[in-house]
Tab-separated table of C-alpha atoms in Angstrom:
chain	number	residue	atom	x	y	z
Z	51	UNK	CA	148.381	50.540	172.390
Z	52	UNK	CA	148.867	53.342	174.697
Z	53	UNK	CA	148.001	52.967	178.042
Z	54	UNK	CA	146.809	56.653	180.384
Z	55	UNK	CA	147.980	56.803	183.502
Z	56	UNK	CA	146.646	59.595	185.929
Z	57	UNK	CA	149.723	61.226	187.876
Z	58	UNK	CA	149.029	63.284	191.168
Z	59	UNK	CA	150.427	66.661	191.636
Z	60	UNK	CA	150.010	67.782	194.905
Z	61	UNK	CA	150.826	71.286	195.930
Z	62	UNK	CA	150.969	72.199	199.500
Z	63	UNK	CA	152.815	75.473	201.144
Z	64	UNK	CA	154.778	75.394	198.200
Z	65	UNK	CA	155.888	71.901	198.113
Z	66	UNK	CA	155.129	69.088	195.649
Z	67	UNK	CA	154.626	65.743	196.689
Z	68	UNK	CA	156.600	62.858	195.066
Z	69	UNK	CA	156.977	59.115	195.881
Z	70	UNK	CA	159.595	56.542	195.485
Z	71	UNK	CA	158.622	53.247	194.325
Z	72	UNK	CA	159.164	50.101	196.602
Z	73	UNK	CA	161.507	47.448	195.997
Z	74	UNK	CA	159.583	44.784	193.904
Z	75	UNK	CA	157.687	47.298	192.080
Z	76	UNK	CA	158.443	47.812	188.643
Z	77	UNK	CA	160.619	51.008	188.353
Z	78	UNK	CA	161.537	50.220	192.023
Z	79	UNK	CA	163.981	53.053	193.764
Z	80	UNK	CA	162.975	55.693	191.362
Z	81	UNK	CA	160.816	58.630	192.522
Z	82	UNK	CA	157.277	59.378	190.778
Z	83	UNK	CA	153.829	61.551	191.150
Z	84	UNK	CA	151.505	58.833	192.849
Z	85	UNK	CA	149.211	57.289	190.392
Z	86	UNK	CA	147.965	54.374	188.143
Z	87	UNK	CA	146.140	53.455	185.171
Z	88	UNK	CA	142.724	54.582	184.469
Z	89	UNK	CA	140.280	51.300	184.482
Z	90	UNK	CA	137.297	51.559	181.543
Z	91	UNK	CA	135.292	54.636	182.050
Z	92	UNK	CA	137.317	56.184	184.364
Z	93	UNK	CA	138.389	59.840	184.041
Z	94	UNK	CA	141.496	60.855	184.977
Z	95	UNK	CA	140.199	63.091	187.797
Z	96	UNK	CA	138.103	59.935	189.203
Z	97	UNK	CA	141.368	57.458	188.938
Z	98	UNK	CA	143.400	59.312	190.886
Z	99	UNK	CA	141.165	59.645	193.663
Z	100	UNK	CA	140.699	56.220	193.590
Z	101	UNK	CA	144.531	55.640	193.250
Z	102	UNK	CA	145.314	57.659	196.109
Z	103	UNK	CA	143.125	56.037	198.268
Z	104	UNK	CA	144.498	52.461	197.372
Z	105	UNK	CA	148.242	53.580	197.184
Z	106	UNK	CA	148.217	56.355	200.035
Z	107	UNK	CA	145.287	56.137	201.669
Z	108	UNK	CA	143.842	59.536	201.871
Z	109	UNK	CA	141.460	61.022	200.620
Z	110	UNK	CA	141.695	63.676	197.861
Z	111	UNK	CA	139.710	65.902	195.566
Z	112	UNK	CA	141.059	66.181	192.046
Z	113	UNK	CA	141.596	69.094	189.929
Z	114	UNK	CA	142.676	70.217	186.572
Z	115	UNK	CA	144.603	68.535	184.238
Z	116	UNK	CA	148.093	70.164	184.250
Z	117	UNK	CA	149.685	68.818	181.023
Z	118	UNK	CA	150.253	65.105	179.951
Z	119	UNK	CA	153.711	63.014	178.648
Z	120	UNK	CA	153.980	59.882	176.518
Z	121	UNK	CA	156.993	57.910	177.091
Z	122	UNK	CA	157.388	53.985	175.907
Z	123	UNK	CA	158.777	51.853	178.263
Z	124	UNK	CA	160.004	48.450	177.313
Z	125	UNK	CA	157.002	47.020	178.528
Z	126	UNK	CA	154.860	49.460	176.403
Z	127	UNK	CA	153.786	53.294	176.171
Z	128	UNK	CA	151.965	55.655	178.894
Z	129	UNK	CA	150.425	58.237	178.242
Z	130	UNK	CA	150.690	60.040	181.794
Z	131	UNK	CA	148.317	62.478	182.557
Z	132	UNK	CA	148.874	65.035	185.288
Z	133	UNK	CA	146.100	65.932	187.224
Z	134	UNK	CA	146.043	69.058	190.352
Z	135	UNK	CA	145.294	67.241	193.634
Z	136	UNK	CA	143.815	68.917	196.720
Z	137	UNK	CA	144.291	66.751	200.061
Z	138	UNK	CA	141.900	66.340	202.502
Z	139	UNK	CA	144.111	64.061	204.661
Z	140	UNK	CA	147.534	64.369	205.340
Z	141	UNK	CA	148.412	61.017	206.563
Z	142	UNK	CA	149.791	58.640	204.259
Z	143	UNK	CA	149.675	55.203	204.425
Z	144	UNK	CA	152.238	53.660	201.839
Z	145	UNK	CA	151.381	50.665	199.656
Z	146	UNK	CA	153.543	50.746	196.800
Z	147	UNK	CA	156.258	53.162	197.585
Z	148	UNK	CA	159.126	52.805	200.267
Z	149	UNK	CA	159.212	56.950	200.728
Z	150	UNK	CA	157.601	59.878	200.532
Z	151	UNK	CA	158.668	63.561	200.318
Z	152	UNK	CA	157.657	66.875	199.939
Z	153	UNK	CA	160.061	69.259	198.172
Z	154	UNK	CA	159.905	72.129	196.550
Z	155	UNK	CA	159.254	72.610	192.539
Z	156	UNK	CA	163.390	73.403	192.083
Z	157	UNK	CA	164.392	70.137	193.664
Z	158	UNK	CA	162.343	67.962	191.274
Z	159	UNK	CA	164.811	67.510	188.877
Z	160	UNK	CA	167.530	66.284	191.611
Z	161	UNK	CA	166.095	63.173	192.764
Z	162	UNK	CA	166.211	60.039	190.443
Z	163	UNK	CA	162.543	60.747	188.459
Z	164	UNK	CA	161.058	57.963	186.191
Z	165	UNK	CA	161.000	59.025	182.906
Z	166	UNK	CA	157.639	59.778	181.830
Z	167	UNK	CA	157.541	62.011	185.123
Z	168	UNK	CA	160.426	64.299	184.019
Z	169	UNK	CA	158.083	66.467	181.810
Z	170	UNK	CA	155.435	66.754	184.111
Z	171	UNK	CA	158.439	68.227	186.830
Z	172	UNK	CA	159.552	70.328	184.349
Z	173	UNK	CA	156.090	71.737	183.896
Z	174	UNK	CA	155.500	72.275	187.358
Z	175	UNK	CA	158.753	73.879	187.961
Z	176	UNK	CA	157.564	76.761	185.313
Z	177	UNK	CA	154.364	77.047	186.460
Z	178	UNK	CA	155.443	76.807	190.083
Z	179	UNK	CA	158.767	77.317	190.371
């Protein structure tokens, strides 16, 4: 059984915004597009509103879905589905991650990305790039 998991990409003044998970958290120190798993009836768009409220807490309006990437993890396979996020607050509050940065589409691929998030950067880098 897969499970879908609604990633955020947030574009802003040409920067992306990615997130590093906290210690404690599984795939803790590696960086990621904020997001969870969609709950029963959920689309993606309406999960990761609601994820980025719990996880960041802001407020965000959610956009087309970008592209998606399956990966299997030991404990099981994602299917991780990138959706286009518009911000309407710029203040985040972490819950789950230890940092936050904005860099640009180029320096995706430099920081230590969990796997299932490397396609999605690599998308974004030739859409954005």
């Amino acid at each position: 059984m897969t499970s879908q998991v609604a990633a955020a990409v947030i574009c802003q003044e040409g920067m992306v915004l990615i997130t590093r998970r906290a210690p404690g958290e599984k795939l803790a120190g590696m960086w990621e597009f904020p997001g969870g798993k969609l709950e029963p009836g959920e689309t993606p768009q309406s999960c990761i509103v609601r994820e980025l409220r719990e996880e960041l807490g802001v407020e965000s309006v959610a956009g087309e879905i970008l592209t998606t990437s399956t990966f299997t993890y030991p404990g099981g396979a994602i299917e991780l589905i990138a959706v286009t996020v518009l911000l309407r607050s710029a203040v985040l509050s972490l819950q789950v991650h230890d940092r936050a940065e904005w860099v640009t589409p180029r320096e995706l691929l430099g920081y230590e990305l969990a796997p299932a998030d490397i396609p999605i950067a690599e998308e974004i880098i030739r859409k954005y790039g």
